[in-house]
mmCIF file of C-alpha atoms in Angstrom:
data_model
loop_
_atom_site.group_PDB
_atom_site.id
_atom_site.type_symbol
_atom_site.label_atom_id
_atom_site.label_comp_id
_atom_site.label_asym_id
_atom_site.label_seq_id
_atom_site.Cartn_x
_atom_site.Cartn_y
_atom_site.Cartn_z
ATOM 1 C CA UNK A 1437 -9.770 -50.034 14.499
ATOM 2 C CA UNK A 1438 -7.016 -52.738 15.801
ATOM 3 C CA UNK A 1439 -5.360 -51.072 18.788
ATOM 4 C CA UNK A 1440 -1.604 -49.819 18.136
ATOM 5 C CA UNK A 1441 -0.447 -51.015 21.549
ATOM 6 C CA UNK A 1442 -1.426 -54.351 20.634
ATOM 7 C CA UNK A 1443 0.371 -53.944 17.442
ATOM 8 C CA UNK A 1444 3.178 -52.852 18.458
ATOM 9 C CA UNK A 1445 3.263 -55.818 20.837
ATOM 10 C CA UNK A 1446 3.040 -58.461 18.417
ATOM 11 C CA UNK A 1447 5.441 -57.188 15.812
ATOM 12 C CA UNK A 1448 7.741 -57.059 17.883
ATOM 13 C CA UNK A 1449 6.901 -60.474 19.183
ATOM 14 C CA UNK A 1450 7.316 -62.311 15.786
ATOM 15 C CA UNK A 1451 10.460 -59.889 15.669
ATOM 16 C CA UNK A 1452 12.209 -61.133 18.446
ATOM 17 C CA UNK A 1453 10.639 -64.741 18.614
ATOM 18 C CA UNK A 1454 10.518 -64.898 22.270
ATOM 19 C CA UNK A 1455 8.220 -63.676 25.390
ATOM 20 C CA UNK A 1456 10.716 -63.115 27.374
ATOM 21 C CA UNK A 1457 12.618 -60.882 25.637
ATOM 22 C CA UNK A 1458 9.008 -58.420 23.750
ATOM 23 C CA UNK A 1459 8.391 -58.434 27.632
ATOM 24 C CA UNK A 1460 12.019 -56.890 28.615
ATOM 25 C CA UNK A 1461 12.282 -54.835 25.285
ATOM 26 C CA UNK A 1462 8.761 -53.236 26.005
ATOM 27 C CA UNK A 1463 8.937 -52.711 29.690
ATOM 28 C CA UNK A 1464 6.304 -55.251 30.408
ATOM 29 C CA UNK A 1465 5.681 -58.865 32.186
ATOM 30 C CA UNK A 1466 5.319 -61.925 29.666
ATOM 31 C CA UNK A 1467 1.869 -62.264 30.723
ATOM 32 C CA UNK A 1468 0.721 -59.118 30.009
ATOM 33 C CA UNK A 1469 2.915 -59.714 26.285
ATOM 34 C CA UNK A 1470 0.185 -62.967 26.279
ATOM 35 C CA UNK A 1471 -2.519 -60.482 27.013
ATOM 36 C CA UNK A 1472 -2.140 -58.421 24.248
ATOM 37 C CA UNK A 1473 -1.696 -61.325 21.523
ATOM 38 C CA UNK A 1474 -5.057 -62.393 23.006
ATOM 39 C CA UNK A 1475 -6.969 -59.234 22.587
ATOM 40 C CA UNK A 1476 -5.489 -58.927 18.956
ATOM 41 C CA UNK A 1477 -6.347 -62.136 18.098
ATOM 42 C CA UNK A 1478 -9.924 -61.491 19.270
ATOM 43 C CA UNK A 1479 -10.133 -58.378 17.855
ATOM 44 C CA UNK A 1480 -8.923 -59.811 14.123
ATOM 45 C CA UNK A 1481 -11.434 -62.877 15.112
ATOM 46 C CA UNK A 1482 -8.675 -65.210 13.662
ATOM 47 C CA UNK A 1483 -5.567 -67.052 15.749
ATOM 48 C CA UNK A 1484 -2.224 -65.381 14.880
ATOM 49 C CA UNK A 1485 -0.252 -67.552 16.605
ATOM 50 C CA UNK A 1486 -0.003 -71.544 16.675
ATOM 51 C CA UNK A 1487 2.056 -72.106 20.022
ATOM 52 C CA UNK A 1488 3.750 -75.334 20.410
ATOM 53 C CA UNK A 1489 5.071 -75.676 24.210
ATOM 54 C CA UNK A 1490 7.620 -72.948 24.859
ATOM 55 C CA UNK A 1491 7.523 -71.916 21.459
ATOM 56 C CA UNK A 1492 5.225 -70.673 18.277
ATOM 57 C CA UNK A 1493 5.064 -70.525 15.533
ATOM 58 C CA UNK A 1494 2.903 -67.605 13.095
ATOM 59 C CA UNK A 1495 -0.020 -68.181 11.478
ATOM 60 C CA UNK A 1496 -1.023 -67.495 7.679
ATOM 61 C CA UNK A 1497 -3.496 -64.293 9.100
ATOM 62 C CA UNK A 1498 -0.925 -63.538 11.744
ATOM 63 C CA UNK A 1499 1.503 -63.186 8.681
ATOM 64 C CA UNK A 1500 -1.100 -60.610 7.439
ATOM 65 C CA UNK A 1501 -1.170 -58.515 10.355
ATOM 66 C CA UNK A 1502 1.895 -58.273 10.936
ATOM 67 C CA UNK A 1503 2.243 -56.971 7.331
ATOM 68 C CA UNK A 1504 -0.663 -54.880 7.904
ATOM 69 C CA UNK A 1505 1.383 -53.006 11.266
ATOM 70 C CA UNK A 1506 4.371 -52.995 9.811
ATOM 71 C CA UNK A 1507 3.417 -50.820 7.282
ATOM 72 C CA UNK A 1508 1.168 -48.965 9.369
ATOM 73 C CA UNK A 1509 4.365 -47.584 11.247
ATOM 74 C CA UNK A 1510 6.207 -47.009 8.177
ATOM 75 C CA UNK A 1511 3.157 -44.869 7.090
ATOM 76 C CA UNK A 1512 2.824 -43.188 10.872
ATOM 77 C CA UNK A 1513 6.956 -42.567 10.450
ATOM 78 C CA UNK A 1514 6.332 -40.856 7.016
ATOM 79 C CA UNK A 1515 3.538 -38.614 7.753
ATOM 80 C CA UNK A 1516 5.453 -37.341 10.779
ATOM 81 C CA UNK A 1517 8.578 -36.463 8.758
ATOM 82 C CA UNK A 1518 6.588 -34.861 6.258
ATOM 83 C CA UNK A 1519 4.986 -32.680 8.819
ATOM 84 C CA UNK A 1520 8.455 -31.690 10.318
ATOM 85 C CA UNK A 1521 9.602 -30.608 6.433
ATOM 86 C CA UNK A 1522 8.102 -27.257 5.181
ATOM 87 C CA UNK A 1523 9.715 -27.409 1.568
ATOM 88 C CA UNK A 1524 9.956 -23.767 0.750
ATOM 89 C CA UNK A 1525 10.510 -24.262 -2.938
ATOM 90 C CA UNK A 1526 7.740 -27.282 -3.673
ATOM 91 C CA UNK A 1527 4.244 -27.901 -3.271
ATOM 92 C CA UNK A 1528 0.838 -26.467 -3.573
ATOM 93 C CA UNK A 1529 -0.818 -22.805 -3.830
ATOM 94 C CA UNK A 1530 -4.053 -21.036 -3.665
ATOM 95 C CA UNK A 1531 -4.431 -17.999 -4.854
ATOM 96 C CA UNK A 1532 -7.706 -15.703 -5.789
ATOM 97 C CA UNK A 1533 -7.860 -12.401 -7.263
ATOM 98 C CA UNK A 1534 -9.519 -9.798 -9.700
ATOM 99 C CA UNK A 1535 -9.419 -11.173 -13.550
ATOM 100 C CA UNK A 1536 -7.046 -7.792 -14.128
ATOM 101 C CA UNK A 1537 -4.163 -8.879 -11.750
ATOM 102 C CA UNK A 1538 -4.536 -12.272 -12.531
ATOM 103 C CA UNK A 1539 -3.723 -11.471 -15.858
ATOM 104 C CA UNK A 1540 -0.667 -9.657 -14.774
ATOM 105 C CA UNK A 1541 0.402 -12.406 -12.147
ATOM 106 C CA UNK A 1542 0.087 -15.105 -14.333
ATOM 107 C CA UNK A 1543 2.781 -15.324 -16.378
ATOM 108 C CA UNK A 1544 4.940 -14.285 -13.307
ATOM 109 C CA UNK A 1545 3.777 -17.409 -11.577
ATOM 110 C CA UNK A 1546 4.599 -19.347 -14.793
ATOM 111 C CA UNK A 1547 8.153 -17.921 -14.444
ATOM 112 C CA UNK A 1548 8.221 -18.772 -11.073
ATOM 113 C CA UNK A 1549 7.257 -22.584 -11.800
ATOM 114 C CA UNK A 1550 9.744 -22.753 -14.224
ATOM 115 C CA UNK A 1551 12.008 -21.631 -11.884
ATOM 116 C CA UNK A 1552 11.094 -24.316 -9.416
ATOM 117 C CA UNK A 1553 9.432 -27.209 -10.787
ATOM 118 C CA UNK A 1554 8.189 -28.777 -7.976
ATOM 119 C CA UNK A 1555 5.634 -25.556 -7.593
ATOM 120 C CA UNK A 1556 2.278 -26.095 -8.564
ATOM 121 C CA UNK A 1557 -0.436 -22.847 -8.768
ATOM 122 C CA UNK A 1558 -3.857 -22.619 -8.595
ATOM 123 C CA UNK A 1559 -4.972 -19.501 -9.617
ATOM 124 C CA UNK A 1560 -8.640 -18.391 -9.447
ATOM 125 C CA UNK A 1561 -10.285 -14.967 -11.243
ATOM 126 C CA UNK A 1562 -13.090 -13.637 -9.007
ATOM 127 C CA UNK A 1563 -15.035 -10.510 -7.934
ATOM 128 C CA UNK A 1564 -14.083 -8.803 -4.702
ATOM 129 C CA UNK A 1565 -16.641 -10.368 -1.857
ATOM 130 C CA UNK A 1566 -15.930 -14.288 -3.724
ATOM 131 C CA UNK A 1567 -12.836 -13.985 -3.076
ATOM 132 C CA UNK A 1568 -13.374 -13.085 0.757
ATOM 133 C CA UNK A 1569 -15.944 -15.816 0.714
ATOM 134 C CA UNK A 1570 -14.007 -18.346 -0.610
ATOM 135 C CA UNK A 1571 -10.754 -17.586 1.828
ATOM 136 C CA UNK A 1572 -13.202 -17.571 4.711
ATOM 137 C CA UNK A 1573 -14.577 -21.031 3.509
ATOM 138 C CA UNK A 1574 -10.953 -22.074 3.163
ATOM 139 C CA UNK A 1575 -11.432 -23.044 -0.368
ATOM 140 C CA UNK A 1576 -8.224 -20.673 -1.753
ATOM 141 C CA UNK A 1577 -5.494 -20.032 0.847
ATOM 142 C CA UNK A 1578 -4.943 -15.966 0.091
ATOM 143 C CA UNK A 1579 -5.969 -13.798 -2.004
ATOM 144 C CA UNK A 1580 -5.528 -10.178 -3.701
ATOM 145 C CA UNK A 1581 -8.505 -8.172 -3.037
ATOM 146 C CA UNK A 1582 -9.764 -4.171 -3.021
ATOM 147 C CA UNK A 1583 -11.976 -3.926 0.401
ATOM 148 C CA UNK A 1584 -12.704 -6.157 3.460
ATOM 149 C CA UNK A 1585 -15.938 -5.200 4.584
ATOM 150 C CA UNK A 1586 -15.423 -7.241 7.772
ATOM 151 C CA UNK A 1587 -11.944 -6.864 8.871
ATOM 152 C CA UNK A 1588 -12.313 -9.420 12.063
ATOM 153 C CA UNK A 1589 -12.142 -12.237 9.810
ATOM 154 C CA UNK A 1590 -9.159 -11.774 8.170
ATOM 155 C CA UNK A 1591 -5.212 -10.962 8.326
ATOM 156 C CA UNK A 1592 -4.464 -8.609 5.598
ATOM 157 C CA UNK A 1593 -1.703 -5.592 4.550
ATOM 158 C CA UNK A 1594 -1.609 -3.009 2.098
ATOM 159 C CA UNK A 1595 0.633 -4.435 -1.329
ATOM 160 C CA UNK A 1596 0.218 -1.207 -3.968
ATOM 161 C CA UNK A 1597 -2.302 0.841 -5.955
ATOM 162 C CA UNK A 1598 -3.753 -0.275 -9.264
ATOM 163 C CA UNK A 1599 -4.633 2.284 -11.889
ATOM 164 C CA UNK A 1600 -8.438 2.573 -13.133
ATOM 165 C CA UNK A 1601 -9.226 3.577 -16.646
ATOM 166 C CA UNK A 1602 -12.692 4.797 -18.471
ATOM 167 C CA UNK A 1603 -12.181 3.786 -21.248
ATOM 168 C CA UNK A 1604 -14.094 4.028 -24.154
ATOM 169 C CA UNK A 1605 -13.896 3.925 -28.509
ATOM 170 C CA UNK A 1606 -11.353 5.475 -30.249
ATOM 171 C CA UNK A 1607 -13.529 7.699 -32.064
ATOM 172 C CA UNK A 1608 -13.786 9.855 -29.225
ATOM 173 C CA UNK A 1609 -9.876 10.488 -28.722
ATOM 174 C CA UNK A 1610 -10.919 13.932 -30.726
ATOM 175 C CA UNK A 1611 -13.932 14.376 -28.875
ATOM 176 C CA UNK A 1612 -13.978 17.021 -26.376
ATOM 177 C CA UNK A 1613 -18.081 16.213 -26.015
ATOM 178 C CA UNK A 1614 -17.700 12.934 -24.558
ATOM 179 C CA UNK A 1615 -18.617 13.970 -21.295
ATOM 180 C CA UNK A 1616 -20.990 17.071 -22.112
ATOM 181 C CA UNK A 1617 -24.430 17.084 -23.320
ATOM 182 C CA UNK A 1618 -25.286 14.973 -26.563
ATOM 183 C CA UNK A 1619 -26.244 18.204 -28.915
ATOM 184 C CA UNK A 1620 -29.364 15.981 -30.582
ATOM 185 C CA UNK A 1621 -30.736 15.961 -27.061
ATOM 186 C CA UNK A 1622 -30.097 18.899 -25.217
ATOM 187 C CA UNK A 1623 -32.439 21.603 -24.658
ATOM 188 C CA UNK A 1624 -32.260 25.174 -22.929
ATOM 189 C CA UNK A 1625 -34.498 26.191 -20.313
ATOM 190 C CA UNK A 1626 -34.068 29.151 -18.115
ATOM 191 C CA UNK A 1627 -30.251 29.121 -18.400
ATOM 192 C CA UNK A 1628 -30.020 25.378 -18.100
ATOM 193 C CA UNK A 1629 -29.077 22.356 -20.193
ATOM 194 C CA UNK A 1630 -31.302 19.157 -19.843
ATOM 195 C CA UNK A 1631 -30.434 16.344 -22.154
ATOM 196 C CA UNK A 1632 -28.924 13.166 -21.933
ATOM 197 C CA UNK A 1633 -25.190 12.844 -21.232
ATOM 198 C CA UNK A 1634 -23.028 11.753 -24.090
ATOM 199 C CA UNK A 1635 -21.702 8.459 -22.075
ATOM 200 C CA UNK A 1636 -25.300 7.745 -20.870
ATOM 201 C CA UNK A 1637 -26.387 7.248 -24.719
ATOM 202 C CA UNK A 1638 -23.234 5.497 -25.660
ATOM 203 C CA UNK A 1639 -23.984 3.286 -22.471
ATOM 204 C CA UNK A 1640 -21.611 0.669 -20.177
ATOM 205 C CA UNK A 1641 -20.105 -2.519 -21.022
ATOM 206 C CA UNK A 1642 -20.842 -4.464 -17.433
ATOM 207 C CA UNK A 1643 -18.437 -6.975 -16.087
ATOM 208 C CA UNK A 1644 -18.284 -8.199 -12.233
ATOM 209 C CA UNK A 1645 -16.208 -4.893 -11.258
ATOM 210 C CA UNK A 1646 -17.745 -2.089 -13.196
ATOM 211 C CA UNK A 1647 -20.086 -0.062 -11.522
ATOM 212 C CA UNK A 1648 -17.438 -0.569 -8.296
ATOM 213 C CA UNK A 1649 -15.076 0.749 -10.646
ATOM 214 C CA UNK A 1650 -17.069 3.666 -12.058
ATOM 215 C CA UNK A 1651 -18.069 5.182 -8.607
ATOM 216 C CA UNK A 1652 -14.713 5.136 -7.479
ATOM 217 C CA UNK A 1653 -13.840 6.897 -10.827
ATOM 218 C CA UNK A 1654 -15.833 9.557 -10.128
ATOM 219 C CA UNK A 1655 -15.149 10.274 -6.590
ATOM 220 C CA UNK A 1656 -11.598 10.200 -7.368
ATOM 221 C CA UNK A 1657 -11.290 11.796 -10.706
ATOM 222 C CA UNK A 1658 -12.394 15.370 -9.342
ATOM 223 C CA UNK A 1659 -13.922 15.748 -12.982
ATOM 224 C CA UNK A 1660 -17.207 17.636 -12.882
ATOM 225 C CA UNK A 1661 -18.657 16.601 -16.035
ATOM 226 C CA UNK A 1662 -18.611 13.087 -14.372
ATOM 227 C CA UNK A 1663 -20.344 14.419 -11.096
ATOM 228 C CA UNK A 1664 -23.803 14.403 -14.053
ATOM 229 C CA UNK A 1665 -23.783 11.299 -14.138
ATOM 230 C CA UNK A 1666 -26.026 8.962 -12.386
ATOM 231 C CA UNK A 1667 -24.188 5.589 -12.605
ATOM 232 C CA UNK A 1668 -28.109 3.912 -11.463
ATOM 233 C CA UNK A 1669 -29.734 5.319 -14.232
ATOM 234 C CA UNK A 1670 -26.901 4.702 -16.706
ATOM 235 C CA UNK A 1671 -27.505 1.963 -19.418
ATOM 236 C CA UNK A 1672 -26.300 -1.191 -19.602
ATOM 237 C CA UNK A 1673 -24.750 -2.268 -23.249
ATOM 238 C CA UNK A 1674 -23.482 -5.771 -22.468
ATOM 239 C CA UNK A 1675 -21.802 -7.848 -19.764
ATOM 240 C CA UNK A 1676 -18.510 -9.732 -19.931
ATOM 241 C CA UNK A 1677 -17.224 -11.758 -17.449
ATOM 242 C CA UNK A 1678 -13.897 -12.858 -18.993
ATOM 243 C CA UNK A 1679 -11.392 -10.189 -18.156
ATOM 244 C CA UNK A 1680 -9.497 -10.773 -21.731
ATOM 245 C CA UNK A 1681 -12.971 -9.948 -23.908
ATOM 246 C CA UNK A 1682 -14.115 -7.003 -21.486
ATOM 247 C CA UNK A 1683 -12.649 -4.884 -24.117
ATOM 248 C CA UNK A 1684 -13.779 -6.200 -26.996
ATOM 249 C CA UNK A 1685 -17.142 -4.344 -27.324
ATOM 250 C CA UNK A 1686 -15.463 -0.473 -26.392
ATOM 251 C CA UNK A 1687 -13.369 -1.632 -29.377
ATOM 252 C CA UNK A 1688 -16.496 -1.952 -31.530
ATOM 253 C CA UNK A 1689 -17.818 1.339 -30.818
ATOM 254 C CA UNK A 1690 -20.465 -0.121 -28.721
ATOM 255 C CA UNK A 1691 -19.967 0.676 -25.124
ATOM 256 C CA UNK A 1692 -17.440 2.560 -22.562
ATOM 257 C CA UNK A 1693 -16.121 0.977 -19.063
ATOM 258 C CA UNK A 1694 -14.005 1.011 -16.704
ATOM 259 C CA UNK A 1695 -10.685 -1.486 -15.918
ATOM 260 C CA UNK A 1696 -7.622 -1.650 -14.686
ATOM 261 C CA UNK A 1697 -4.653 -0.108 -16.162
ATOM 262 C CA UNK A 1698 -3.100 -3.492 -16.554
ATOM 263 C CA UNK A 1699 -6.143 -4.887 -18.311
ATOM 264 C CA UNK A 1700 -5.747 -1.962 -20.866
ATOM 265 C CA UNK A 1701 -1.979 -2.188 -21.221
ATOM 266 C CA UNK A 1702 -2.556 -5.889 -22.026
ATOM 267 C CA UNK A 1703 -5.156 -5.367 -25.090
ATOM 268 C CA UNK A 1704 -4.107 -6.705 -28.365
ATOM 269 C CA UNK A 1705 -5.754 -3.708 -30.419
ATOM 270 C CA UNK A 1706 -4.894 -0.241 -28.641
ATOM 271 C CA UNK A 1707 -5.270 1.418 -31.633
ATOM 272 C CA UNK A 1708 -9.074 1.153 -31.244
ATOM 273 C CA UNK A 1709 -9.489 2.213 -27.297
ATOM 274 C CA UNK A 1710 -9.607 5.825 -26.238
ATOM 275 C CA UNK A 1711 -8.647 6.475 -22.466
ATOM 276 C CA UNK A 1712 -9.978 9.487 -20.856
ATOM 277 C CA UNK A 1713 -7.758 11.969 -19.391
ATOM 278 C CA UNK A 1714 -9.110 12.890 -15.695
ATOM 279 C CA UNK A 1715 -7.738 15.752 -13.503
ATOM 280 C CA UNK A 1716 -6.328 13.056 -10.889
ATOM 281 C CA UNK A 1717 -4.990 9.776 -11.007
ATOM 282 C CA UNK A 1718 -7.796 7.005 -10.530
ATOM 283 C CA UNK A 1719 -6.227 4.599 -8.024
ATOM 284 C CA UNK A 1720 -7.567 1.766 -5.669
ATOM 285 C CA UNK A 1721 -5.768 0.264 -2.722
ATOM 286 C CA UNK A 1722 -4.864 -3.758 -3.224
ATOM 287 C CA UNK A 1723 -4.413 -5.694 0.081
ATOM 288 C CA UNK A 1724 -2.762 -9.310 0.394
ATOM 289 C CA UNK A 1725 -5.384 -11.259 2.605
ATOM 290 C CA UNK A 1726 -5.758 -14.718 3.994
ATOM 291 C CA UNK A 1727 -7.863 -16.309 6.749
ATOM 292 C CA UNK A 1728 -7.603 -14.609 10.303
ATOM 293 C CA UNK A 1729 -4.727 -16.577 12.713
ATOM 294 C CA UNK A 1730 -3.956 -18.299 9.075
ATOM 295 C CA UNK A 1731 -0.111 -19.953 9.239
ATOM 296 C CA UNK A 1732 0.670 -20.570 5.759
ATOM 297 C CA UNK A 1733 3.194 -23.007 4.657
ATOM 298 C CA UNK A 1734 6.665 -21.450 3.702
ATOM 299 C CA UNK A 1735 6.324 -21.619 -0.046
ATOM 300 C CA UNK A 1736 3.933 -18.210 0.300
ATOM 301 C CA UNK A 1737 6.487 -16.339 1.082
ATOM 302 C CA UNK A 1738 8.294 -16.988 -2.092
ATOM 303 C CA UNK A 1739 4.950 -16.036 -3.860
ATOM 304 C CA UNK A 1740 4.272 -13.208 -1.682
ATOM 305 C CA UNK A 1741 7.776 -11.740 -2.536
ATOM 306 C CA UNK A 1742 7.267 -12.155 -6.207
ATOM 307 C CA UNK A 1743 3.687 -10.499 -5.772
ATOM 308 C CA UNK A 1744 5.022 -7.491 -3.543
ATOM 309 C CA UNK A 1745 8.017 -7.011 -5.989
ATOM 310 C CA UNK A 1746 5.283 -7.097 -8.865
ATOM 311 C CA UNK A 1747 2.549 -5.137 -7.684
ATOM 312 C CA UNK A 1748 4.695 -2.184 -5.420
ATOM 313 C CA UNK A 1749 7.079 -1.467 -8.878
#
């Protein structure tokens, strides 16, 4: 790499066509102006200048370089202003959360890009620890997530509560059995039912969030017919990982599971989904997070609002 003193010596050299005065102009003595023209030139392994008595004249490589520094400091003066300028209303952003909220952020941040042109998004759908991962490994700048398992890595706040729903066919919307004993199965021994639970035979459509999902469900729901069920043992039907087709399969008849209200309100068929009444409200707690000690650039907090408005309504 060409050193920048030296540069700096020699453009302003050809600038001002005379020792004397790059000598006064850079607080230095003419020979030490020589010195550095000397150590460029053997540096560059070419002669820049052509001196002729008490003048010179530039050569076609010392034309180059001095090109070559000239825009250098243009380039040096450009990155320096752009690191002074935090344009709150332009440039990039990360952003990683559950397929369910992305679904309900996305056409906000469409809005927002509309809005402001210069904007660009990248949004990315993930489960709960990728999402933790990939902030960690700086891949996405924040994210929208339900736990932090190891708080020391990360800054994070409480944004709002999202909704869970079991939700299964529509056939059952008239079926007080759906969380009893399946009457084909059951048997009665000594004042007890054994048989197989009515969701256990219809069985769960997986996705990355489910059995998360269900277990809070249960804890939360304060249902007893749901304290029967063993989510281990329960069956698996299918697995979706696209949060738009999750649904899809309950539709059919072919499987219950568990989402986010948003994810239900957002189904183009409602007609065929059935969504089980619980004694309480299923909620779970959604916190902003981004990389411990993290400064983000200014633009977040235009997102952020728009996410805190979204979410905390």
């Amino acid at each position: 790499m060409l050193n920048p003193i030296w540069l700096n010596t020699f453009v302003t050299l050809v600038e001002t066509e005379h020792f004397t005065q790059t000598a006064e102009r850079l607080y230095m003595t003419q020979p030490g102006v020589s010195q550095h023209v000397q150590k460029l030139e053997q540096a560059c392994g070419h002669q820049l200048l052509k001196r002729e008595k008490k003048s010179f004249s530039i050569t076609e490589q010392g034309q180059q370089v001095y090109q070559y520094a000239k825009e250098l400091a243009e380039r040096e003066q450009h990155l320096l202003a752009h690191l002074s300028f935090d344009d709150p209303y332009g440039g990039a952003c990360s952003f990683a959360s559950s397929g369910a909220v992305a679904l309900l952020l996305y056409p906000k941040l469409l809005s927002l890009q509309e809005e402001h042109p210069q904007l660009s998004f990248s949004l990315k759908a993930a489960p709960n620890q990728q999402i933790l991962n990939d902030i960690k490994a700086g891949v996405v700048d924040q994210g929208i997530v339900t736990d932090i398992p190891n708080k020391a890595f990360y800054d994070f706040h409480e944004i709002g509560k999202e909704e869970l729903c079991l939700v299964l066919p529509s056939r059952y919307s008239f079926d007080e059995s759906i969380l009893g004993i399946n009457s084909e199965t059951a048997n009665k021994r000594t004042g007890e039912i054994n048989g197989e639970l009515e969701l256990e035979r219809l069985g769960l459509i997986d996705h990355p969030d489910a059995k998360q999902y269900l277990l809070l469900y249960i804890e939360q729901s304060q249902d007893n017919r749901l304290s029967q069920l063993d989510v281990s043992k329960l069956p698996t039907k299918g697995f979706v990982n696209q949060i738009s087709q999750i649904l899809e399969p309950v539709a059919r008849g072919l499987g219950f599971t568990v989402l986010p209200r948003s994810a239900v309100d957002s189904y183009h068929s409602p007609e065929h989904l059935f969504v089980l009444e619980t004694p309480n409200l299923v909620q779970e707690t959604l916190y902003l997070v981004r990389k411990k000690n993290r400064e983000l650039p200014e633009r977040y907090r235009l997102l952020n609002k728009m996410i805190e408005e979204l979410l905390t309504s």
